Coordinates of C-alpha atoms and ligand atoms in Angstrom, one line a residue:
X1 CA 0.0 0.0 0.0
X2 CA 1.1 3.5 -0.9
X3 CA 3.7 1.9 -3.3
X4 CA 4.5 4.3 -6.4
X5 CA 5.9 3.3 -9.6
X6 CA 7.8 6.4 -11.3
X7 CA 9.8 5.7 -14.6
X8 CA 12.1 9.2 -15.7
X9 CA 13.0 9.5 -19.4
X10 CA 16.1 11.8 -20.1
X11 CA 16.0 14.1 -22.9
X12 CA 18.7 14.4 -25.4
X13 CA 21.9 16.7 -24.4
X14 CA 22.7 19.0 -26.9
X15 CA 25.9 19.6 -26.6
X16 CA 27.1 22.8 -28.2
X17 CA 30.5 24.6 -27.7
X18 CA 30.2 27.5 -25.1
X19 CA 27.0 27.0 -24.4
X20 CA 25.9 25.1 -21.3
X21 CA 23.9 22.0 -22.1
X22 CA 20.2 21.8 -21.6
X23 CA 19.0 19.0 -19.8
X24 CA 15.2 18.3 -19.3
X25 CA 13.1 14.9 -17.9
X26 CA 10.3 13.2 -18.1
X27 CA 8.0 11.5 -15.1
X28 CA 5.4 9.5 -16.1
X29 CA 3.9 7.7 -12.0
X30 CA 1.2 4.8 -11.3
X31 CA 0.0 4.1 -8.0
X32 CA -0.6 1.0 -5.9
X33 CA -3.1 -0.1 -5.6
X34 CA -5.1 2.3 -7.8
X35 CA -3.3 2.2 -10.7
X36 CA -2.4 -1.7 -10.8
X37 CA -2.4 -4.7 -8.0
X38 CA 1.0 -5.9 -8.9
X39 CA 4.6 -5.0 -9.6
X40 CA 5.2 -5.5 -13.1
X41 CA 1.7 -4.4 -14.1
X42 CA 2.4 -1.5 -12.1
X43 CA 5.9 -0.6 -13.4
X44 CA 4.7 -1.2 -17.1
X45 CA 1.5 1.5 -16.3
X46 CA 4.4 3.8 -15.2
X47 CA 5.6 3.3 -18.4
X48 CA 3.2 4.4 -20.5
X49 CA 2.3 7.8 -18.6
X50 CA 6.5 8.7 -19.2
X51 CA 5.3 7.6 -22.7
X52 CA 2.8 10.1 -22.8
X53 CA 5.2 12.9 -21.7
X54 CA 7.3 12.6 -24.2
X55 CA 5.0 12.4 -27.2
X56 CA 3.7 15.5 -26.1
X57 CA 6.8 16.9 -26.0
X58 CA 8.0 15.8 -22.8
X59 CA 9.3 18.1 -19.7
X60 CA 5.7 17.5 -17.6
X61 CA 5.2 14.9 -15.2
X62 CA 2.0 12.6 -15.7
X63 CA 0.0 9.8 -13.8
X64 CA -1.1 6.9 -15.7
X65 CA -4.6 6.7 -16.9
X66 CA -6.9 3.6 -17.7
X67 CA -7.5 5.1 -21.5
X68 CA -3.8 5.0 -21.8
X69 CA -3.7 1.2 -21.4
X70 CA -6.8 1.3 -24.5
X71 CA -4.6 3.6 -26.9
X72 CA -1.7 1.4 -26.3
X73 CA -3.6 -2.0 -26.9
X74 CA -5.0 0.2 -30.3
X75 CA -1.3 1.0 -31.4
X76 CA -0.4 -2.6 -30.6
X77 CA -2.9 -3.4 -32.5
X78 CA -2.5 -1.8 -35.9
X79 CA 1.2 -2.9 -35.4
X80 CA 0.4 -6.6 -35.5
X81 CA -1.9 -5.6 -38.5
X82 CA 1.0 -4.4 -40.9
X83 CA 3.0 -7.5 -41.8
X84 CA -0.4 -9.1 -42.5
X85 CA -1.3 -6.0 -44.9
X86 CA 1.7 -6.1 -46.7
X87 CA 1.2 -9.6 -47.8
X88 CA -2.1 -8.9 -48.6
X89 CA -1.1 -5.9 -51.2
X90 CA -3.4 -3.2 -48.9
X91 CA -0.5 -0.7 -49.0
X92 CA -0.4 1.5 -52.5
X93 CA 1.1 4.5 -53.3
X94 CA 0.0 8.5 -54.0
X95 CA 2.2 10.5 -55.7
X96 CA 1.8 14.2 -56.2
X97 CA 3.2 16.6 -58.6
X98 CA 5.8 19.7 -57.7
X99 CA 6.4 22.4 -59.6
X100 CA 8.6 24.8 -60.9
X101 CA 7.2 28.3 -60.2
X102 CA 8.6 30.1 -63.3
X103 CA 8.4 27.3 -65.7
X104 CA 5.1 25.6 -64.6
X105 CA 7.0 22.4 -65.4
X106 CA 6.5 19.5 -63.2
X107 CA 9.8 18.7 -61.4
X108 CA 8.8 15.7 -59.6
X109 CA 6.4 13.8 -57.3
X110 CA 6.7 13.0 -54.1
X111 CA 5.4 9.4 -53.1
X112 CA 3.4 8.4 -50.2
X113 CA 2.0 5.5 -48.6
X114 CA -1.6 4.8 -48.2
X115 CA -3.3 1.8 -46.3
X116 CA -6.6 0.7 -47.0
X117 CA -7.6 -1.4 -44.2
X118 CA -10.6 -4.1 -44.4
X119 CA -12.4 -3.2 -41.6
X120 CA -11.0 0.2 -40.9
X121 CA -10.8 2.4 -44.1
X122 CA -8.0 4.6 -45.2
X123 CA -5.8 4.6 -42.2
X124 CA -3.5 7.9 -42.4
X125 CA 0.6 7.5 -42.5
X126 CA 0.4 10.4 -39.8
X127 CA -1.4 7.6 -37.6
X128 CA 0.3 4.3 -39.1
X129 CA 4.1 5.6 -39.5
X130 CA 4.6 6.7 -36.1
X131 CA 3.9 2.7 -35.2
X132 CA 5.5 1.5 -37.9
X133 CA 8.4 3.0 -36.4
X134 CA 7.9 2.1 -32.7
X135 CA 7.3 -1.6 -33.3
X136 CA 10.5 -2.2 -35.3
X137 CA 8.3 -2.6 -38.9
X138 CA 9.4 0.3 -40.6
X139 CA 12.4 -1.2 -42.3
X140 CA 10.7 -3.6 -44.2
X141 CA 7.6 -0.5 -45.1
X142 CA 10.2 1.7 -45.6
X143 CA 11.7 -1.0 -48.3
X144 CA 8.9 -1.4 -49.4
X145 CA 7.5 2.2 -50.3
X146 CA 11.2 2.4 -52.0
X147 CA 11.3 -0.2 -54.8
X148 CA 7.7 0.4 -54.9
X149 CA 8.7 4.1 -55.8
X150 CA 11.6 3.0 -58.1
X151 CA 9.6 0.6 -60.0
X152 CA 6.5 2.2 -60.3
X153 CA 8.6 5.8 -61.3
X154 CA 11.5 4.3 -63.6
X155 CA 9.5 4.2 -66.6
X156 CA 7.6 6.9 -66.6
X157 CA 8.8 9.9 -65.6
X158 CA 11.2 11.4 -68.3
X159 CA 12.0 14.7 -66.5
X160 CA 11.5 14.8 -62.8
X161 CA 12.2 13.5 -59.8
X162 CA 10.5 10.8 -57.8
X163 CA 10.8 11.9 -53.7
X164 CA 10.7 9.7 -50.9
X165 CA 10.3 10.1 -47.6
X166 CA 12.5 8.3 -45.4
X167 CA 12.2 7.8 -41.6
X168 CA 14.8 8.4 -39.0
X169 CA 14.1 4.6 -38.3
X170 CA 15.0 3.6 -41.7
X171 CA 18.2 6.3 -41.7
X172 CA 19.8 4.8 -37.9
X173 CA 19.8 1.3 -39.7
X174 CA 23.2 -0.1 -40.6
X175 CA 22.5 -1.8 -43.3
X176 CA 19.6 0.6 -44.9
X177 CA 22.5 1.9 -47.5
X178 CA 23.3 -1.8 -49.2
X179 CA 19.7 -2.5 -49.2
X180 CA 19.2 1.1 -51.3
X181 CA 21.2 -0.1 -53.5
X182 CA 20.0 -3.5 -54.2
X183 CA 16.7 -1.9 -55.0
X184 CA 18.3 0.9 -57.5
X185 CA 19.8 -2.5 -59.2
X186 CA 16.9 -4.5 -58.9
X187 CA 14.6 -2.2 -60.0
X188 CA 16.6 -0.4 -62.4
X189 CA 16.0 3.3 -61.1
X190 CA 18.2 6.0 -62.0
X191 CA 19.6 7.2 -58.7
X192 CA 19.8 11.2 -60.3
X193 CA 16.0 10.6 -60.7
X194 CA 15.5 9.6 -56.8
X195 CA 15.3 12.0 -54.1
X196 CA 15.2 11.2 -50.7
X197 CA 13.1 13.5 -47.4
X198 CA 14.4 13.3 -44.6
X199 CA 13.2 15.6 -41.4
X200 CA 15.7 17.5 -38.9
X201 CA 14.3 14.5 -36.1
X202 CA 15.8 12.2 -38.4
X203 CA 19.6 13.9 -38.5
X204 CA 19.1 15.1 -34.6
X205 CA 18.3 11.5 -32.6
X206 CA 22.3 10.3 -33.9
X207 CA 24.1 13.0 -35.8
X208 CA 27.0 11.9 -36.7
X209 CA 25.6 8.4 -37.6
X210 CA 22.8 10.6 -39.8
X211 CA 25.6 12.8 -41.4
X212 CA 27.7 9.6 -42.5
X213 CA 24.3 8.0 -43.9
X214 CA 23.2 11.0 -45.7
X215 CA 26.7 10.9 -47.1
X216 CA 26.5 7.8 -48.6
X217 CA 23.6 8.3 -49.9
X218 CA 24.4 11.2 -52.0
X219 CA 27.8 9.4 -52.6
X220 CA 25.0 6.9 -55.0
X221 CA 23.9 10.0 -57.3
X222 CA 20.8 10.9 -54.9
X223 CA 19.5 13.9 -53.8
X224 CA 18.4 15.0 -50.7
X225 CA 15.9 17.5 -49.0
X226 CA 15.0 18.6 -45.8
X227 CA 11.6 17.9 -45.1
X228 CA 9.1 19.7 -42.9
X229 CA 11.7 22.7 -42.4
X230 CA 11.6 24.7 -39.8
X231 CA 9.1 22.9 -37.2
X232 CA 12.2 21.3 -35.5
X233 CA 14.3 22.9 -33.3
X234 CA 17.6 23.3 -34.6
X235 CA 16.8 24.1 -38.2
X236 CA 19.5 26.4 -38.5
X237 CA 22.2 23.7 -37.0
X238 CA 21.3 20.5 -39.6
X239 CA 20.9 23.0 -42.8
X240 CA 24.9 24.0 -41.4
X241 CA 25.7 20.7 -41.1
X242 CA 24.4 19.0 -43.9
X243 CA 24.3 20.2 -47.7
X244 CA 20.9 19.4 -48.6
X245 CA 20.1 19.6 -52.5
X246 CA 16.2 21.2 -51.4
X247 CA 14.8 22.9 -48.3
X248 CA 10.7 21.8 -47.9
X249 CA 9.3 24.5 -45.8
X250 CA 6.8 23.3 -43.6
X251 CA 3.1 24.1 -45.0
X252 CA 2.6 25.4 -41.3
X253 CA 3.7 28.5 -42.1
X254 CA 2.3 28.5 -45.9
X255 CA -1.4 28.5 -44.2
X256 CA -0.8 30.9 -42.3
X257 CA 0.8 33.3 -45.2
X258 CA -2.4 35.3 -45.8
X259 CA -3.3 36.2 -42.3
X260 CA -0.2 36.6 -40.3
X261 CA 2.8 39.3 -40.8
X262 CA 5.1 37.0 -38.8
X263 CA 4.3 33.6 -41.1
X264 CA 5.8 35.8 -44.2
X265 CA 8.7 37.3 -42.6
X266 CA 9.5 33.8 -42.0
X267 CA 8.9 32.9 -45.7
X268 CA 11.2 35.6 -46.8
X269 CA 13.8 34.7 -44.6
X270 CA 13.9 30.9 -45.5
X271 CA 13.8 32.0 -49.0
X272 CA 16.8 34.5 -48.3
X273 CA 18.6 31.1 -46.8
X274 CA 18.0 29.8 -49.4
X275 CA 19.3 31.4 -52.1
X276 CA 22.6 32.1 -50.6
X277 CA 23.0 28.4 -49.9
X278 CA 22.6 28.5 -53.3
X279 CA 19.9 25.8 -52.7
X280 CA 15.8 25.7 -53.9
X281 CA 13.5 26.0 -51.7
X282 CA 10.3 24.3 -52.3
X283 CA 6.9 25.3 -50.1
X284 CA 4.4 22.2 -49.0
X285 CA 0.8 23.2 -49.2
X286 CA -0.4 25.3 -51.8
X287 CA -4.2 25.5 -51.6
X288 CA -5.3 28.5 -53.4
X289 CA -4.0 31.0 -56.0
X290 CA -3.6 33.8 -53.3
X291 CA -0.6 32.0 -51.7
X292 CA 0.6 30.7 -54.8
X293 CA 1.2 34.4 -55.9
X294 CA 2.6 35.2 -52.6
X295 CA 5.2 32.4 -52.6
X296 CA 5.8 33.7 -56.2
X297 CA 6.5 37.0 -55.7
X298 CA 8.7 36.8 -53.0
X299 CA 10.8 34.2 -55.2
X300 CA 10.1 30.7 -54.4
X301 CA 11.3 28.1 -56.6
X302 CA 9.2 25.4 -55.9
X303 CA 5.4 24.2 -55.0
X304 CA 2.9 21.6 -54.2
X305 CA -0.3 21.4 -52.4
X306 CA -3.7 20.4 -53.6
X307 CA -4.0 23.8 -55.1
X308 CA -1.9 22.3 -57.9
X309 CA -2.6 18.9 -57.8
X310 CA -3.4 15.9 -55.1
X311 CA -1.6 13.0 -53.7
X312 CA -3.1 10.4 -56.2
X313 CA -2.5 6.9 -58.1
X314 CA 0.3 7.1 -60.6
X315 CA -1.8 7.6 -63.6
X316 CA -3.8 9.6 -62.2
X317 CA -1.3 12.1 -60.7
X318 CA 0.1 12.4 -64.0
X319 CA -2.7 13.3 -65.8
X320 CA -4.2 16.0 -63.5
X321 CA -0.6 17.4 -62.8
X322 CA -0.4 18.4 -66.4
X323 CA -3.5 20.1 -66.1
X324 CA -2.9 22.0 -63.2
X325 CA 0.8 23.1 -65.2
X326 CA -0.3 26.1 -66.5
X327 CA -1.6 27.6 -63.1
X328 CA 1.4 27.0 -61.6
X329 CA 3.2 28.9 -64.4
X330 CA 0.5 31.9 -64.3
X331 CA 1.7 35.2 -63.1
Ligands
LIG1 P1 5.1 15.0 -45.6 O1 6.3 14.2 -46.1 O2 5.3 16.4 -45.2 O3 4.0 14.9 -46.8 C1 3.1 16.0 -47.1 C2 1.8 15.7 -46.5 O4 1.0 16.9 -46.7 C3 1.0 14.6 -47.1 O5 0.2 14.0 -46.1 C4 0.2 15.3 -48.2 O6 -1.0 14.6 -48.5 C5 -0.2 16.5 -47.4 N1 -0.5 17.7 -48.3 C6 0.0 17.9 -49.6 N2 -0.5 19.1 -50.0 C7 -1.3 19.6 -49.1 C8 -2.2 20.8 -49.0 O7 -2.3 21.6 -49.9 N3 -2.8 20.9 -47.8 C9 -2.8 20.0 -46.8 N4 -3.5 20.3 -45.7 N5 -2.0 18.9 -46.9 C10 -1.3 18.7 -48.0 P2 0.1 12.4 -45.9 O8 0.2 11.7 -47.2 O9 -1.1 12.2 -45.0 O10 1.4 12.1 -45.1 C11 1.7 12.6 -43.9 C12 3.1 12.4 -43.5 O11 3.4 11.0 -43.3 C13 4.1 12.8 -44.5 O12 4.4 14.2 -44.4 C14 5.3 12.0 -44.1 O13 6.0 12.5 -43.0 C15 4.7 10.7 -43.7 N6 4.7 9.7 -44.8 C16 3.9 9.6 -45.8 N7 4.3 8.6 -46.6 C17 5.5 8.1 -46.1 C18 6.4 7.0 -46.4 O14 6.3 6.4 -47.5 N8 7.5 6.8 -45.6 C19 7.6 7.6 -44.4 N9 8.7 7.3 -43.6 N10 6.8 8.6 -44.1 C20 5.7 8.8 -44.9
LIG2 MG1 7.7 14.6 -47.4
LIG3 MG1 6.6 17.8 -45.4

C-alpha cells in the first residue's frame, strides 16, 4: 500500500560549444493499488504515462490513466496488423506533382503511402508511421514504399524527380544503404532521378551516424531534402551541417501566409537562406491562387499542395498534374 511506480525519461543533451547543455526529464507515475495490483503491471503502467510525456513533447510529469492502457492496446494493435497487410497488397502508393514556379513544369512527385484497411478504411501514415516506427516494422515499409517508388517511377517519368520520404528509423539502420542499393539495381531506377526527405528529427536523434548515412547516400547520385523545415528545433544547426540539395518548408507557415505578418517574414527569410545556400526551396501546401502568388512574388522556386494537384495513383497524378501546369506557371 502507498507503493508508487515512477519511470524518468532523459532528454537528449545537446551539446554545443560555449554553451551550457540543456538537460530536461520526463515523469510518467502509477499508484498502488489504484493504478495496478502488482509490480510489473504496475511498473509497465508507469511506463506508458512517461510515454505520454514525451509524445507530447516531454518536460511534464503525468500519472497513468486507464485510456492509456486502451490507446496502447490500439497502437499494438495496428502494429500486428501491418506484416499481415503487406502480404495482402493493402498498402499502395500517392504520388503528387511539384512544380517549378517560373516554368510551370512539373519537377517531380513526391510518393506516399496509403493503407486501406478491411475493416478500418484509409488509415492515415500520420497515424500508421509513427507505429511502424515504434514496433521495429518500418524497415521492411520503408523498403517497401522504396522499390515500390523506383519501379513504379522508372518508366515513366522522363523529367522529374520521384521523392521519398525516409524515416529516421530507416536512416539509424546499418545496413539501410546496401539495401538502397540493391533496390536501385533491382529495379533499375536511375539514382539522379530519386530523391530522398528526410526531417531534422531524423539527423538530430544520432548526428554523426545521420551525417555519415546522408553521405552515402548522395555518394549513389541521390538527392536529398529537408523535409518539414523549420518545425524542429535546430533548423539552422542541420541546414549547417548538412548540404541538402532542397529545403521543404513546412506548410505550417504557408497556411498561415495570408493572415499573419510573422508567417511571411519567416517565408522571406527561409527564401533568403535559401538562395545564398545556393539551394531551392520548395513550399508544402499550396491550396489557393492567393498563396501561390505570394510564394511567387517573394521568389520561391518550388510548390505543391492540392492547389496544384493531389496525392493520387500514378496515372492519375500524372494526368491531373499536367493540367494544373499552367496555373502553376500563371503570373
Ligand atoms: P510529408 O512528407 O510532409 O508529406 C506531405 C503531407 O501533406 C502529405 O500528407 C500530403 O498529402 C499533405 N498535403 C499535400 N498538399 C497539401 C495541402 O495543400 N494541404 C494540406 N493540408 N495537406 C497537404 P500524408 O500523405 O497524410 O502524409 C503525412 C506524413 O506521413 C508525411 O508528411 C510523411 O512525413 C509521412 N509519410 C507519408 N508517406 C510516407 C512514407 O512512405 N514513408 C515515411 N517514412 N513517411 C511517410
Ligand atoms: Mg515529405
Ligand atoms: Mg513535409
Amino acid at each position: 500500500r502507498g507503493w508508487t511506480a515512477v519511470q524518468v525519461a532523459e532528454e537528449a543533451v545537446v551539446d554545443l560549444p560555449g554553451r551550457s547543455p540543456r538537460i530536461g526529464g520526463s515523469i510518467g507515475f502509477a499508484i498502488f493499488p489504484d493504478d495496478a495490483e502488482d509490480r510489473d503491471t504496475l511498473i509497465n503502467n508507469a511506463d506508458l504515462a512517461v510515454h505520454r510525456v514525451k509524445v507530447s513533447g516531454g518536460g511534464k510529469t503525468c500519472r497513468y490513466e486507464r485510456a492509456m492502457d486502451e490507446a496502447e492496446r490500439a497502437r499494438r494493435a495496428l502494429a500486428n496488423d501491418i506484416p499481415r497487410a503487406m502480404e495482402d497488397g493493402e498498402f499502395f502508393l500517392h504520388y503528387q506533382p511539384q512544380y517549378s514556379v517560373a516554368s510551370g513544369e512539373i519537377t517531380g512527385y513526391e510518393a506516399l503511402i496509403r493503407w486501406q484497411h478491411p475493416k478500418k478504411g484509409a488509415v492515415s501514415p500520420a497515424d500508421f508511421i509513427p507505429i511502424a516506427e515504434k514496433y521495429g516494422l518500418i524497415g521492411a515499409l520503408g523498403d517497401w514504399v522504396l522499390e515500390t517508388a523506383c519501379s513504379e517511377a522508372r518508366d515513366h517519368v522522363m523529367d522529374g524527380r520521384i521523392a521519398v520520404n525516409l524515416s529516421a528509423v530507416q536512416l539509424a539502420d546499418p545496413r539501410f544503404v546496401d539495401r538502397l542499393k540493391a533496390i536501385l539495381v533491382r529495379t533499375g531506377m536511375s539514382p539522379a532521378k530519386l530523391e530522398l526527405e528526410v526531417t531534422e528529427t531524423a539527423i538530430i536523434a544520432d548526428k554523426m551516424r545521420a551525417l555519415h548515412v546522408l553521405r552515402q547516400i548522395r555518394a549513389l547520385g541521390i538527392t536529398l531534402a529537408i523535409d518539414d523545415f523549420g518545425t524542429g528545433y535546430s533548423s539552422l544547426d542541420t541546414l549547417q551541417s548538412f548540404p541538402f540539395d532542397k529545403i521543404k518548408l513546412d506548410r505550417g507557415f504557408i497556411s498561415e501566409l495570408a493572415s499573419s505578418d510573422r508567417a511571411l517574414a519567416i517565408v522571406r527569410a527561409v527564401l533568403a537562406l535559401g538562395r545564398s545556400f545556393g539551394i531551392p526551396v520548395l513550399a508544402e501546401g499550396i491550396e489557393d491562387a492567393g498563396q501561390l502568388e505570394i510564394l511567387r512574388h517573394e521568389g520561391c522556386q518550388e510548390v505543391q499542395g492540392f492547389f496544384l494537384g493531389r496525392p493520387a495513383r500514378w496515372e492519375d497524378a500524372v494526368r491531373l498534374g499536367k493540367v494544373a501546369a499552367p496555373r502553376a506557371r500563371r503570373a
